[in-house]
N, C-alpha and C. Protein backbone atom coordinates (compact mmCIF):
# COMPACT_ATOMS: atom_id res chain seq x y z
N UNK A 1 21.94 11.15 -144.41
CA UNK A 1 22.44 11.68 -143.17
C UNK A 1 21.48 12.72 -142.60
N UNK A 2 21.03 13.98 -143.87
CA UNK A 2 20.02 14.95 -142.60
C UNK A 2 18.94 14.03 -142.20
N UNK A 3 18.34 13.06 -142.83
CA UNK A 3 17.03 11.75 -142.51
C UNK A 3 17.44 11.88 -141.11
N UNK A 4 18.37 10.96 -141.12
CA UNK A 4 18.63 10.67 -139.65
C UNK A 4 19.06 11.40 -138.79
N UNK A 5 19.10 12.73 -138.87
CA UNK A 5 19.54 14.18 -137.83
C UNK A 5 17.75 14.25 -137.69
N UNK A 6 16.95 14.31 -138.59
CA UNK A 6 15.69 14.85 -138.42
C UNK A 6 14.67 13.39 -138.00
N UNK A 7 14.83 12.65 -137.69
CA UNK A 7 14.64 11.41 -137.32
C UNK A 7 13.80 11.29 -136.01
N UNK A 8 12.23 11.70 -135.95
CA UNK A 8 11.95 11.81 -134.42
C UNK A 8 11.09 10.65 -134.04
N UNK A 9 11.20 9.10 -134.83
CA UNK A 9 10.71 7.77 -134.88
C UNK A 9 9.28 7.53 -135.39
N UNK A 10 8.79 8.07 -136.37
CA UNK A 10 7.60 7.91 -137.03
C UNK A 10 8.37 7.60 -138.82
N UNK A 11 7.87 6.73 -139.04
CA UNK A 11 8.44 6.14 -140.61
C UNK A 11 7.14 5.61 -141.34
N UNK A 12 7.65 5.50 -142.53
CA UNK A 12 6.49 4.63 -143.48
C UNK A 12 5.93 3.67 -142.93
N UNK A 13 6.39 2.65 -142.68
CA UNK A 13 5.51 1.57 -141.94
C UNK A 13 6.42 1.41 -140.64
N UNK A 14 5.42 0.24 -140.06
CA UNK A 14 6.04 -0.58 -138.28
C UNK A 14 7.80 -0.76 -138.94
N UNK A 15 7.69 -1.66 -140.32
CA UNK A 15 8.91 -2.30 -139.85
C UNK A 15 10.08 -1.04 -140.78
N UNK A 16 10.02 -0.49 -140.87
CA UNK A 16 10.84 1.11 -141.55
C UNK A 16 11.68 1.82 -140.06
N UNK A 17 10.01 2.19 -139.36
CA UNK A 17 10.17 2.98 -138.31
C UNK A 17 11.20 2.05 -137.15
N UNK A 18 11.03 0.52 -137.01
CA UNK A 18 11.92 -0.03 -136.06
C UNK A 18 13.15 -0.29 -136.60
N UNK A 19 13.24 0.05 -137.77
CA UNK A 19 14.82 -0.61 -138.21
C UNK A 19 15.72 1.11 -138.10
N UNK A 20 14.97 2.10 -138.60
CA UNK A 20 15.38 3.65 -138.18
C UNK A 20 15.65 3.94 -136.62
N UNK A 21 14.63 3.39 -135.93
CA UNK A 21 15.38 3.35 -134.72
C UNK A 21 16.52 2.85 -133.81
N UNK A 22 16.51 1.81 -134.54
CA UNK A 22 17.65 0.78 -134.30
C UNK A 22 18.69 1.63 -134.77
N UNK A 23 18.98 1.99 -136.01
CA UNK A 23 20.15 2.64 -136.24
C UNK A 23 20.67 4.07 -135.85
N UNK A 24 19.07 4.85 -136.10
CA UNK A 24 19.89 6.44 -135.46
C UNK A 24 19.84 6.39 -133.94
N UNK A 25 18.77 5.64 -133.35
CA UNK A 25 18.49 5.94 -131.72
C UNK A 25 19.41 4.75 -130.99
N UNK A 26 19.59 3.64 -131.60
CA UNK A 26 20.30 2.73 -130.86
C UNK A 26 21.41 3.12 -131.05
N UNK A 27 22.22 3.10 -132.06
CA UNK A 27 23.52 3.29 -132.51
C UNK A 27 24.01 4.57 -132.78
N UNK A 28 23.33 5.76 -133.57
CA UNK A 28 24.25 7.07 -133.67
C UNK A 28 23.88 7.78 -133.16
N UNK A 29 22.73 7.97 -132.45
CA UNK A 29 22.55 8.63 -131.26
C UNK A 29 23.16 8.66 -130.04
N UNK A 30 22.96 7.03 -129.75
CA UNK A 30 23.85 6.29 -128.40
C UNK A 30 25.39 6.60 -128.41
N UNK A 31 25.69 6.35 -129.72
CA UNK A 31 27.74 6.91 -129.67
C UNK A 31 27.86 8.00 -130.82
N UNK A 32 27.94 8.93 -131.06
CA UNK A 32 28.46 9.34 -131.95
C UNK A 32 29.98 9.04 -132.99
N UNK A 33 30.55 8.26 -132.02
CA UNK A 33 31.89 8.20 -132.56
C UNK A 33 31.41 6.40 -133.37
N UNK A 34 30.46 6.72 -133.65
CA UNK A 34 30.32 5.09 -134.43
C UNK A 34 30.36 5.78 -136.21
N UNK A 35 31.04 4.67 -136.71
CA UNK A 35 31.18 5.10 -138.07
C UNK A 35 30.33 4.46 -139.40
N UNK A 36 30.63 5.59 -139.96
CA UNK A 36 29.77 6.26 -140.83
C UNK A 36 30.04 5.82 -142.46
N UNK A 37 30.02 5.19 -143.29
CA UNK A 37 29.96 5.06 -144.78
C UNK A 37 28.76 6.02 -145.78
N UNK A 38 29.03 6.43 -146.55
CA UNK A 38 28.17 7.58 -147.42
C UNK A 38 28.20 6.44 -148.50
N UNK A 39 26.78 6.05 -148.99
CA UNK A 39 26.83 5.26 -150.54
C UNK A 39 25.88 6.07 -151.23
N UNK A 40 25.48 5.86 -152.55
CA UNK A 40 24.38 6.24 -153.39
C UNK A 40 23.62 5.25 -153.88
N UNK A 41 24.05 3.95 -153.06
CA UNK A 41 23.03 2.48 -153.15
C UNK A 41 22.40 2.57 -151.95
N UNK A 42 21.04 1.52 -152.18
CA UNK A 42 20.83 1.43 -150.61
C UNK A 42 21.43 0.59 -149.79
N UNK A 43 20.99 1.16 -148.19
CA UNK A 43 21.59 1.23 -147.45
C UNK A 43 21.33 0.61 -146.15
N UNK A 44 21.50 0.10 -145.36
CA UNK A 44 21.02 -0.36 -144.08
C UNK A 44 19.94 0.34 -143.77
N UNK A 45 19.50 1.55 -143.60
CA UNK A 45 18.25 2.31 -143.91
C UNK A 45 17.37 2.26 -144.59
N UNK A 46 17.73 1.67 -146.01
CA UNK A 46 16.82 1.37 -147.30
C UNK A 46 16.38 -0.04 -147.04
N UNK A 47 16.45 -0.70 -145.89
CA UNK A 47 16.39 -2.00 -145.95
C UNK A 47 14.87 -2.63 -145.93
N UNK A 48 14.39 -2.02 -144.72
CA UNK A 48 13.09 -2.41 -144.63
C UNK A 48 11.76 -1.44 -146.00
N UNK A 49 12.39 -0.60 -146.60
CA UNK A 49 11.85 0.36 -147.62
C UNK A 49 10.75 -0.51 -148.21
N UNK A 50 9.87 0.13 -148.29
CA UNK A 50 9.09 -0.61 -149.37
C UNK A 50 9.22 -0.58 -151.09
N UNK A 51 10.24 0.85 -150.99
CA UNK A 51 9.92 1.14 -152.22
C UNK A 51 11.76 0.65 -152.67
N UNK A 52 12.50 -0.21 -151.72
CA UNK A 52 14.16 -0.68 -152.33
C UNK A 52 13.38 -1.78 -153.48
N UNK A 53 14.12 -2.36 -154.49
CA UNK A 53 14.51 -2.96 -155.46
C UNK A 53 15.95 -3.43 -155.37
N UNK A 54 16.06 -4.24 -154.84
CA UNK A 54 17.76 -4.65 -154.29
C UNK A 54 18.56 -4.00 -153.82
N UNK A 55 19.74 -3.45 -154.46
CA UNK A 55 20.39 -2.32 -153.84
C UNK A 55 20.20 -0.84 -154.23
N UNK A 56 18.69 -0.97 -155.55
CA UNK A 56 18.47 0.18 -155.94
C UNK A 56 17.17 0.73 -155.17
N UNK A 57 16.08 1.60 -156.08
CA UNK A 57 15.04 2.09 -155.27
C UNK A 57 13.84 2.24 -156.64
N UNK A 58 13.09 2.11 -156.26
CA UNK A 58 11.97 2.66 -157.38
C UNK A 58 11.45 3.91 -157.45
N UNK A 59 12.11 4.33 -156.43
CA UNK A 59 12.11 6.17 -156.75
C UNK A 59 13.33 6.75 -157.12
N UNK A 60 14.06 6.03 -158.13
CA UNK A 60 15.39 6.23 -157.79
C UNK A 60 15.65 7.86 -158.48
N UNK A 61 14.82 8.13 -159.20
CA UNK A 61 15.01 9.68 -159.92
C UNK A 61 14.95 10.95 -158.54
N UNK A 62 13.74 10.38 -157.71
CA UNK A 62 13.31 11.37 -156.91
C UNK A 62 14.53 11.86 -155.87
N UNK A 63 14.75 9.77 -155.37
CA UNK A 63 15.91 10.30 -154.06
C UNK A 63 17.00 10.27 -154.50
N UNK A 64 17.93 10.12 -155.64
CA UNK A 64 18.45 10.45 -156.31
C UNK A 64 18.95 11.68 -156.66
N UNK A 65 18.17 12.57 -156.61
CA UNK A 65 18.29 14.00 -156.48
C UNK A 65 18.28 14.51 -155.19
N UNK A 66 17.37 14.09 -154.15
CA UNK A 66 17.45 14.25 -153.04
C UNK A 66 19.07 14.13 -152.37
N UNK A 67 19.49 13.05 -152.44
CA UNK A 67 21.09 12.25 -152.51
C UNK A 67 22.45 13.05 -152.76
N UNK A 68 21.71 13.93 -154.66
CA UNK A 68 23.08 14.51 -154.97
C UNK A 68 23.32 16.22 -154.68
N UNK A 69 21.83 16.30 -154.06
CA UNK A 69 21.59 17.68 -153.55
C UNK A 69 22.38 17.58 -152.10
N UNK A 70 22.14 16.74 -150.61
CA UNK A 70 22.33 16.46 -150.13
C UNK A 70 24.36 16.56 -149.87
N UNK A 71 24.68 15.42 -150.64
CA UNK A 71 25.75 15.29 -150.65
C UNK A 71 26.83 16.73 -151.16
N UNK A 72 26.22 17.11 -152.08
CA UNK A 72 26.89 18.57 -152.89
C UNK A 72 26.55 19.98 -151.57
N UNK A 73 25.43 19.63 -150.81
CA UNK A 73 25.68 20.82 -149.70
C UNK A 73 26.54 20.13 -148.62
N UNK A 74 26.93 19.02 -148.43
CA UNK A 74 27.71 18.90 -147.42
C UNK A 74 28.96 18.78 -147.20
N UNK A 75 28.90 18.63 -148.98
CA UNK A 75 30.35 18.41 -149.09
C UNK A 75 31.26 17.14 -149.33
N UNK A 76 30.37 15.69 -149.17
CA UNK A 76 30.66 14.47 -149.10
C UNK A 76 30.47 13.68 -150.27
N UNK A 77 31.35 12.46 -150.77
CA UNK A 77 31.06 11.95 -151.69
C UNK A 77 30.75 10.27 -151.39
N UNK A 78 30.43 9.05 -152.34
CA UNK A 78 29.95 7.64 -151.97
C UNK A 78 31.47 7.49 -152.12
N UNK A 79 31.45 6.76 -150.59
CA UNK A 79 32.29 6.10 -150.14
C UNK A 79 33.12 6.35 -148.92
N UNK A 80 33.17 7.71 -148.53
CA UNK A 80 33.35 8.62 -147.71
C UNK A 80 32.87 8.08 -146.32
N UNK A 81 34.04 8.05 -145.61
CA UNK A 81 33.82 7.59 -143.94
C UNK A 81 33.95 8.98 -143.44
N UNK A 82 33.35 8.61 -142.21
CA UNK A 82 33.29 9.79 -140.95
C UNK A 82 32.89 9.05 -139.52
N UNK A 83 32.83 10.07 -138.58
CA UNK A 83 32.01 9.69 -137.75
C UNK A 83 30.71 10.08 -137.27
N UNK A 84 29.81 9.50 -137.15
CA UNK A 84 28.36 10.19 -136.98
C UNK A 84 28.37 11.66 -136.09
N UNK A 85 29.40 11.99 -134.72
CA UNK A 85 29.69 13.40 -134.63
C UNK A 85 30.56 14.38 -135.67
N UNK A 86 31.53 13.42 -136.77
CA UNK A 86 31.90 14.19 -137.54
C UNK A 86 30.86 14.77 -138.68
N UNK A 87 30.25 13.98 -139.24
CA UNK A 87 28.87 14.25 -140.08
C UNK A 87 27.84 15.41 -139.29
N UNK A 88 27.70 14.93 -138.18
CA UNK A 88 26.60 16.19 -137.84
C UNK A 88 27.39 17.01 -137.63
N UNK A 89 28.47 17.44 -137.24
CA UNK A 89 29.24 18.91 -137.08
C UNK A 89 29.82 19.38 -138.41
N UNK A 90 29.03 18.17 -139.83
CA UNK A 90 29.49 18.84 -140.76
C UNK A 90 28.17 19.35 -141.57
N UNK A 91 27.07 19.13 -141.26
CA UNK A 91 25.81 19.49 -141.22
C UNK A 91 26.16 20.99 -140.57
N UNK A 92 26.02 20.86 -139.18
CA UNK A 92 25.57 22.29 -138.64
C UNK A 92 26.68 23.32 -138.62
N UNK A 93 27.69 22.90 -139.66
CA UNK A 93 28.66 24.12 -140.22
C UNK A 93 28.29 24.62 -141.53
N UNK A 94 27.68 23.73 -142.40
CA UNK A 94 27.52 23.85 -143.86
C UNK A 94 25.85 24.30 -143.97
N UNK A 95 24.83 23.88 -142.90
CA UNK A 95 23.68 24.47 -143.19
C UNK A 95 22.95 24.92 -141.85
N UNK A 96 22.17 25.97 -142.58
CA UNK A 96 20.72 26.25 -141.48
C UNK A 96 19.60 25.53 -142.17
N UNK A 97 18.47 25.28 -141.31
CA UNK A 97 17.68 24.82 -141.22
C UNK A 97 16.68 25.43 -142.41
N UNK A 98 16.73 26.74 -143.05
CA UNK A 98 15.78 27.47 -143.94
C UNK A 98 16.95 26.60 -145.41
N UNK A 99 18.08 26.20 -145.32
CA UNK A 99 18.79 25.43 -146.59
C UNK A 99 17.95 24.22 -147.15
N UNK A 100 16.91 23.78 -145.85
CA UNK A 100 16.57 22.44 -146.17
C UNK A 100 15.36 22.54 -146.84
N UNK A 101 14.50 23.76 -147.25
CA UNK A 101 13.58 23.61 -148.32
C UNK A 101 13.90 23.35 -150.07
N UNK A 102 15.04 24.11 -150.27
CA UNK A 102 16.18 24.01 -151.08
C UNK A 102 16.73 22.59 -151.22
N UNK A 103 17.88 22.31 -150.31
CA UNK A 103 17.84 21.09 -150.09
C UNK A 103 17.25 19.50 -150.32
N UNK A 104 16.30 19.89 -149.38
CA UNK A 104 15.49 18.49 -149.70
C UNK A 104 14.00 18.41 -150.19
N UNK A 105 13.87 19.69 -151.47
CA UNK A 105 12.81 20.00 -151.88
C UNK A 105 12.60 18.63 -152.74
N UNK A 106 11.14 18.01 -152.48
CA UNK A 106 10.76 17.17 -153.13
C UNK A 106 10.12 15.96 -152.16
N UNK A 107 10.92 16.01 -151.02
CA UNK A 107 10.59 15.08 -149.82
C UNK A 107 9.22 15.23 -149.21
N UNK A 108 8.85 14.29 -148.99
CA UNK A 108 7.25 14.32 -148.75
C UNK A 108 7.34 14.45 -146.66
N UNK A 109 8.42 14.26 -146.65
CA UNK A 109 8.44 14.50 -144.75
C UNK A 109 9.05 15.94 -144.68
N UNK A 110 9.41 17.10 -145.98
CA UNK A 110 9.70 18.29 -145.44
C UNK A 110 8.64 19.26 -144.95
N UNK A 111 7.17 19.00 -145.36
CA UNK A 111 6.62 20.75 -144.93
C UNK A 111 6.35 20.16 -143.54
N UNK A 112 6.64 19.24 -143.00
CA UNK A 112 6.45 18.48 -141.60
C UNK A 112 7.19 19.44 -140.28
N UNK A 113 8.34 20.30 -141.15
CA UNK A 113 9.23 21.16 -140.16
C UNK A 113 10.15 19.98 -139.84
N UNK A 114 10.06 18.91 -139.35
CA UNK A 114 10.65 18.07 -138.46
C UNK A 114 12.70 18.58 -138.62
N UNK A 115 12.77 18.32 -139.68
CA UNK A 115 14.42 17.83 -140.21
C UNK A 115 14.78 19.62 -139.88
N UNK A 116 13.86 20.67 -140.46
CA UNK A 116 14.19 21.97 -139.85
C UNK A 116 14.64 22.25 -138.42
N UNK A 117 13.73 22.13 -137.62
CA UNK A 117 13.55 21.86 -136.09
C UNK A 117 14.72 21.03 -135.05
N UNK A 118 15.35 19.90 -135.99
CA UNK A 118 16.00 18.97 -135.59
C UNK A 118 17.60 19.55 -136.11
N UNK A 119 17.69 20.30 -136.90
CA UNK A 119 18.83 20.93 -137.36
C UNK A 119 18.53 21.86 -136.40
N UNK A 120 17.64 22.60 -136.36
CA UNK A 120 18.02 23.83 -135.14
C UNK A 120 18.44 23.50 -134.17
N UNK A 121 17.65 22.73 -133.23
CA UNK A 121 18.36 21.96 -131.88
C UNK A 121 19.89 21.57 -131.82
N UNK A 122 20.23 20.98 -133.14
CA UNK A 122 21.39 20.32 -133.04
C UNK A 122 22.29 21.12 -132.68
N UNK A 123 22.37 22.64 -133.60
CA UNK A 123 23.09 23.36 -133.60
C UNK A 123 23.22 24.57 -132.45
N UNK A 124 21.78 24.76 -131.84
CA UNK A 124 21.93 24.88 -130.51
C UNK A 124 23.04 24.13 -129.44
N UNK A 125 22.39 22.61 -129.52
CA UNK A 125 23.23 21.72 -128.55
C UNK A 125 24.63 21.82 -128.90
N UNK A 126 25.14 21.97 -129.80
CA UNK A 126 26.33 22.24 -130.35
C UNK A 126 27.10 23.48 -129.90
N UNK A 127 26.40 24.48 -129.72
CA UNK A 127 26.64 26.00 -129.10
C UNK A 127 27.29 25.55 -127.77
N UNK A 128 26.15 24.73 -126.93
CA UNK A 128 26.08 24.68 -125.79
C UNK A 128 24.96 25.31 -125.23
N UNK A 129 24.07 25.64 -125.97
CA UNK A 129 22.74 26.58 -125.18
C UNK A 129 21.34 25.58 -124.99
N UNK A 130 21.49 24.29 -125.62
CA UNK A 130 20.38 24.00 -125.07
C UNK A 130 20.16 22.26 -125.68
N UNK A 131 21.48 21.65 -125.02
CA UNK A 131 21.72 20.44 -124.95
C UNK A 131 19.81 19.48 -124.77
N UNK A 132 19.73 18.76 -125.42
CA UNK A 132 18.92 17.92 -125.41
C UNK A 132 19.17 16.18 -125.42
N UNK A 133 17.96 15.55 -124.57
CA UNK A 133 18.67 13.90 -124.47
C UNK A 133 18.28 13.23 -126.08
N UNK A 134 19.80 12.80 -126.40
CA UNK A 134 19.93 12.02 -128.19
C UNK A 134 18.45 11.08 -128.20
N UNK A 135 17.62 10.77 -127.25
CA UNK A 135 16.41 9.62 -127.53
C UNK A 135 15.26 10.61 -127.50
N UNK A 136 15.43 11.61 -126.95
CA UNK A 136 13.72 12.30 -127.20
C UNK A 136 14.00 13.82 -128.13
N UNK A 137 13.01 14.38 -128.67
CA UNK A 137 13.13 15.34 -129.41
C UNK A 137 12.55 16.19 -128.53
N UNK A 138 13.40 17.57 -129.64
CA UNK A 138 13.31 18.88 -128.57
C UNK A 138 12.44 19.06 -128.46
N UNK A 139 11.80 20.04 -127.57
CA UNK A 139 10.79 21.14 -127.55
C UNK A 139 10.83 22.15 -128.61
N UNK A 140 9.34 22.43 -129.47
CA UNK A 140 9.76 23.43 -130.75
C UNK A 140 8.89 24.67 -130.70
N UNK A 141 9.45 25.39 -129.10
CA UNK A 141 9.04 26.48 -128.97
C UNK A 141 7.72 26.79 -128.08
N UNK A 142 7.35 25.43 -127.95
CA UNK A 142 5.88 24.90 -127.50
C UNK A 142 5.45 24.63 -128.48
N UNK A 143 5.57 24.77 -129.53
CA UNK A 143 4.63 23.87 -130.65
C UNK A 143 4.20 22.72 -130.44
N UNK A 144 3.09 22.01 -130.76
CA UNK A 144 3.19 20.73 -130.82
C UNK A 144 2.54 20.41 -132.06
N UNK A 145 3.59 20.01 -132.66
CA UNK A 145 3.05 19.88 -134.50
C UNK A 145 2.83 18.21 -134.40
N UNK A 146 2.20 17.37 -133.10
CA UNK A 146 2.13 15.81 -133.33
C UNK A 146 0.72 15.60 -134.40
N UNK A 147 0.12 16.17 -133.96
CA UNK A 147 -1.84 16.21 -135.03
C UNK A 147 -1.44 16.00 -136.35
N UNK A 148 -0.79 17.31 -136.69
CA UNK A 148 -0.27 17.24 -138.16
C UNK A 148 0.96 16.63 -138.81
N UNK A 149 2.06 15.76 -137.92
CA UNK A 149 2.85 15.07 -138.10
C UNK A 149 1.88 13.70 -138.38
N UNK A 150 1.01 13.37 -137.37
CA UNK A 150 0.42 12.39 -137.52
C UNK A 150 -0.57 11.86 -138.62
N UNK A 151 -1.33 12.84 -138.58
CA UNK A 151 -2.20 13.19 -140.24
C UNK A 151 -1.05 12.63 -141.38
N UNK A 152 -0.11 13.19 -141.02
CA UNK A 152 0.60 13.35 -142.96
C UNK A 152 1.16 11.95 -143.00
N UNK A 153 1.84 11.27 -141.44
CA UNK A 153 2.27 9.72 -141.75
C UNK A 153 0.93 9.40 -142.38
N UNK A 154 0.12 9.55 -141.66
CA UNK A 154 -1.32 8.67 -142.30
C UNK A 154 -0.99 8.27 -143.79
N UNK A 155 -1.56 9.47 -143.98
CA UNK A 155 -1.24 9.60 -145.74
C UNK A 155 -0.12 8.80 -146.25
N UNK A 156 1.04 9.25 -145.84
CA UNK A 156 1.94 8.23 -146.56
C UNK A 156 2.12 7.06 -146.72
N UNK A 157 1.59 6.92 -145.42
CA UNK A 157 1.52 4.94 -145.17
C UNK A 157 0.27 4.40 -145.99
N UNK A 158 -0.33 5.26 -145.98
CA UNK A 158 -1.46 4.86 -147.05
C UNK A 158 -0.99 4.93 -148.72
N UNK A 159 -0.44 6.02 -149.04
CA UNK A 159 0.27 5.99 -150.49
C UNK A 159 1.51 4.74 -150.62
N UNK A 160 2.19 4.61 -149.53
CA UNK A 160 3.01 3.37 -149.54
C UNK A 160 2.16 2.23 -149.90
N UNK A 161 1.26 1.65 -149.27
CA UNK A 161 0.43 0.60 -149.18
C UNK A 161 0.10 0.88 -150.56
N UNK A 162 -0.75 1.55 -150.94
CA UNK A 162 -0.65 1.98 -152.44
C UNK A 162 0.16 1.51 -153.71
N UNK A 163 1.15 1.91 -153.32
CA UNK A 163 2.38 1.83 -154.12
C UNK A 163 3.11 0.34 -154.06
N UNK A 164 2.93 -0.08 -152.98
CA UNK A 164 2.99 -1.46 -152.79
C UNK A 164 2.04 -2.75 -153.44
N UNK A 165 1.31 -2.42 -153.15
CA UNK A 165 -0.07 -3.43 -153.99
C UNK A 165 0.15 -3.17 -155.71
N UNK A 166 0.59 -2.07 -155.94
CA UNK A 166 0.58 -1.97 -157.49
C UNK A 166 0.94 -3.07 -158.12
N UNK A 167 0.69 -3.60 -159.35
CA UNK A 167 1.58 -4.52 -159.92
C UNK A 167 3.15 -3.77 -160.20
């Protein structure tokens, strides 16, 4: 769930990044009131993964922890419905954005800021102080961290490819 709050359409590969869009930008962006299932298998998200193994993962130790960290700050357990506005208003009650080094320490898309940045906004737009459109990402102050967002996909898509070719 924070994946897809911090979600600004750059993924491991072409077909990762179009199936992520399809779901947070087509669908839980577009309605919020579309619903929501919590599993600890993969997931319609895990689909195009390079690194799924059926309904499991070959990182399963890493996101695994990622998962039960995740779930234990939000409060949610596998199996658990909501609605994608109930989930994010249960995000930006239960955390700030400095929770997610903590959080989702281990993730190779956190020193990126992105999922930080994207929790701030939310909870802005949530205030009411500074509503943003669900398909483009905020402004982060004037920053423009695209150079070094871009650099680090590099890398990953390259360690994917990597990790892929392995026997």
């Amino acid at each position: 769930m924070l994946c897809a709050i911090g979600w600004r359409g750059s993924g491991y590969s072409p077909e990762f990044t179009e199936n992520m869009n399809a779901i947070v930008l087509g669908r839980l962006r577009a309605d919020p009131q579309t619903p929501v299932v919590f599993t600890v298998m993969a997931d319609a998200i895990c689909r195009p993964c390079p690194s799924r193994r059926g309904m499991g993962c070959a990182a399963d130790d890493r996101i695994g922890r990622l998962d039960r960290r995740h779930a234990a700050a939000l409060g949610i357990r596998s199996g658990q419905r909501m609605t994608w506005a109930e989930a994010q208003a249960r995000a930006t009650a239960r955390l700030r954005p400095g929770d997610l080094g903590r959080i989702c320490s281990g993730c190779q898309w956190l020193d990126l800021g992105m999922c930080q940045s994207a929790l701030a906004d939310l909870q802005r737009a949530e205030a009411g102080r500074g509503i943003f459109p669900p398909d483009q990402p905020a402004a982060r102050d004037g920053h423009d961290d695209a150079p070094a967002a871009k650099a680090a996909l590099r890398g990953l898509r390259d360690r994917c490819a990597d990790a892929k070719s392995a026997p």
